[in-house]
Amino acid sequence: GFSAGNLDAGVVTAIAAFPYTVSYTAFTYVAFQWIAIVHNARMLRNPFERFKWVYVGANLAIVLLAWICFGIFVGAEVAEMEQVGSVLFGVITSSVALTLLFYGTKVSLMMRTLGGKNKNKKKLD
């Protein structure tokens, strides 16, 4: 019968790391878009262009690190990797969450400020 113990370590690593890779990439994409909006002092048409390579580099480094950690944990069965991985992913996830909260709030405040300056908006009275 089928069991996870019969799977190749690479397959188990891919199954474990893939959801993290997709969700991390999506969340950091939103964060970098908000960073680009907040720091768009020159009113560029595509503010993300300036941050694109930082986004790609940061994601590549973190995702590679995640896959390596998952690979070591699954393939080498190093018991210490459970603690190291938990702390590492906790720090990474927390930093992305704080970035999203900080820049999401800044974008929200910017939109509220811009909305207040629009003289053509209709009143909801």
Short mmCIF file of C-alpha atoms in Angstrom, two decimals:
data_model
loop_
_atom_site.label_atom_id
_atom_site.label_comp_id
_atom_site.label_asym_id
_atom_site.label_seq_id
_atom_site.Cartn_x
_atom_site.Cartn_y
_atom_site.Cartn_z
CA GLY A 1 0.00 0.00 0.00
CA PHE A 2 0.84 3.66 -0.21
CA SER A 3 2.57 5.41 2.67
CA ALA A 4 4.60 8.57 3.03
CA GLY A 5 7.53 6.43 4.15
CA ASN A 6 7.73 4.95 0.63
CA LEU A 7 8.15 8.35 -1.03
CA ASP A 8 11.50 9.72 -2.13
CA ALA A 9 12.91 12.41 0.19
CA GLY A 10 12.85 14.91 -2.71
CA VAL A 11 9.13 14.35 -3.25
CA VAL A 12 8.40 14.78 0.46
CA THR A 13 10.51 17.96 0.47
CA ALA A 14 8.61 19.33 -2.54
CA ILE A 15 5.23 18.50 -0.98
CA ALA A 16 6.24 20.19 2.27
CA ALA A 17 7.95 23.26 0.77
CA PHE A 18 5.71 24.07 -2.19
CA PRO A 19 2.77 25.58 -0.24
CA TYR A 20 5.19 27.72 1.77
CA THR A 21 6.86 28.88 -1.45
CA VAL A 22 3.58 29.93 -3.07
CA SER A 23 2.14 31.66 -0.01
CA TYR A 24 5.39 33.45 0.85
CA THR A 25 5.77 34.68 -2.74
CA ALA A 26 2.18 35.97 -2.82
CA PHE A 27 2.43 37.78 0.52
CA THR A 28 5.78 39.37 -0.27
CA TYR A 29 4.48 40.46 -3.69
CA VAL A 30 1.70 42.38 -1.96
CA ALA A 31 4.17 43.81 0.56
CA PHE A 32 6.57 44.99 -2.15
CA GLN A 33 3.71 46.53 -4.15
CA TRP A 34 2.70 48.52 -1.07
CA ILE A 35 6.32 49.49 -0.40
CA ALA A 36 6.55 50.73 -3.99
CA ILE A 37 3.35 52.78 -3.63
CA VAL A 38 4.46 54.37 -0.35
CA HIS A 39 7.92 55.26 -1.69
CA ASN A 40 6.69 56.58 -5.04
CA ALA A 41 7.65 60.22 -4.46
CA ARG A 42 8.37 60.77 -8.17
CA MET A 43 4.88 59.52 -9.10
CA LEU A 44 6.23 56.88 -11.47
CA ARG A 45 3.71 55.02 -13.58
CA ASN A 46 5.08 51.65 -12.39
CA PRO A 47 6.64 52.22 -8.95
CA PHE A 48 7.24 48.48 -8.47
CA GLU A 49 9.86 48.50 -11.25
CA ARG A 50 12.33 50.16 -8.87
CA PHE A 51 11.88 47.38 -6.27
CA LYS A 52 11.51 44.43 -8.64
CA TRP A 53 15.06 43.07 -8.31
CA VAL A 54 15.07 43.46 -4.53
CA TYR A 55 11.79 41.51 -4.47
CA VAL A 56 13.15 38.78 -6.77
CA GLY A 57 16.43 38.54 -4.84
CA ALA A 58 14.80 38.44 -1.41
CA ASN A 59 12.26 35.84 -2.51
CA LEU A 60 14.87 33.71 -4.20
CA ALA A 61 17.11 33.74 -1.12
CA ILE A 62 14.30 32.95 1.33
CA VAL A 63 12.68 30.28 -0.85
CA LEU A 64 16.04 28.56 -1.45
CA LEU A 65 16.71 28.67 2.27
CA ALA A 66 13.27 27.15 2.94
CA TRP A 67 13.80 24.34 0.43
CA ILE A 68 17.26 23.61 1.87
CA CYS A 69 15.84 23.51 5.41
CA PHE A 70 12.98 21.24 4.37
CA GLY A 71 15.46 19.04 2.47
CA ILE A 72 17.79 18.71 5.44
CA PHE A 73 14.87 18.00 7.76
CA VAL A 74 13.38 15.33 5.48
CA GLY A 75 16.50 13.85 3.91
CA ALA A 76 19.07 13.93 6.67
CA GLU A 77 16.58 13.58 9.53
CA VAL A 78 18.57 16.02 11.66
CA ALA A 79 16.56 16.43 14.85
CA GLU A 80 17.91 19.93 15.49
CA MET A 81 16.43 21.12 12.18
CA GLU A 82 12.98 20.99 13.76
CA GLN A 83 13.93 23.73 16.23
CA VAL A 84 16.08 25.68 13.75
CA GLY A 85 13.40 25.51 11.08
CA SER A 86 10.65 26.54 13.48
CA VAL A 87 12.59 29.58 14.67
CA LEU A 88 13.73 30.49 11.15
CA PHE A 89 10.26 30.28 9.61
CA GLY A 90 8.76 32.06 12.61
CA VAL A 91 11.17 34.98 12.14
CA ILE A 92 10.61 35.09 8.37
CA THR A 93 6.83 34.87 8.66
CA SER A 94 6.73 37.48 11.43
CA SER A 95 8.87 39.90 9.44
CA VAL A 96 6.62 39.54 6.38
CA ALA A 97 3.52 40.00 8.57
CA LEU A 98 4.95 43.14 10.19
CA THR A 99 5.92 44.52 6.78
CA LEU A 100 2.40 43.88 5.47
CA LEU A 101 0.84 45.54 8.53
CA PHE A 102 3.16 48.55 8.41
CA TYR A 103 2.92 49.26 4.70
CA GLY A 104 -0.74 48.27 4.49
CA THR A 105 -1.48 50.89 7.14
CA LYS A 106 0.63 53.48 5.31
CA VAL A 107 -1.15 52.77 2.00
CA SER A 108 -4.52 52.97 3.76
CA LEU A 109 -3.61 56.33 5.29
CA MET A 110 -2.36 57.57 1.91
CA MET A 111 -5.63 56.57 0.25
CA ARG A 112 -7.64 58.24 3.01
CA THR A 113 -5.59 61.43 2.59
CA LEU A 114 -5.96 61.36 -1.19
CA GLY A 115 -9.68 60.70 -0.85
CA GLY A 116 -10.06 63.79 1.32
CA LYS A 117 -8.44 65.98 -1.35
CA ASN A 118 -10.81 64.94 -4.11
CA LYS A 119 -13.18 67.89 -4.62
CA ASN A 120 -15.30 66.04 -7.19
CA LYS A 121 -16.35 63.19 -4.90
CA LYS A 122 -20.02 62.81 -4.10
CA LYS A 123 -21.15 63.15 -0.53
CA LEU A 124 -22.92 60.17 0.96
CA ASP A 125 -25.32 62.29 3.09
#
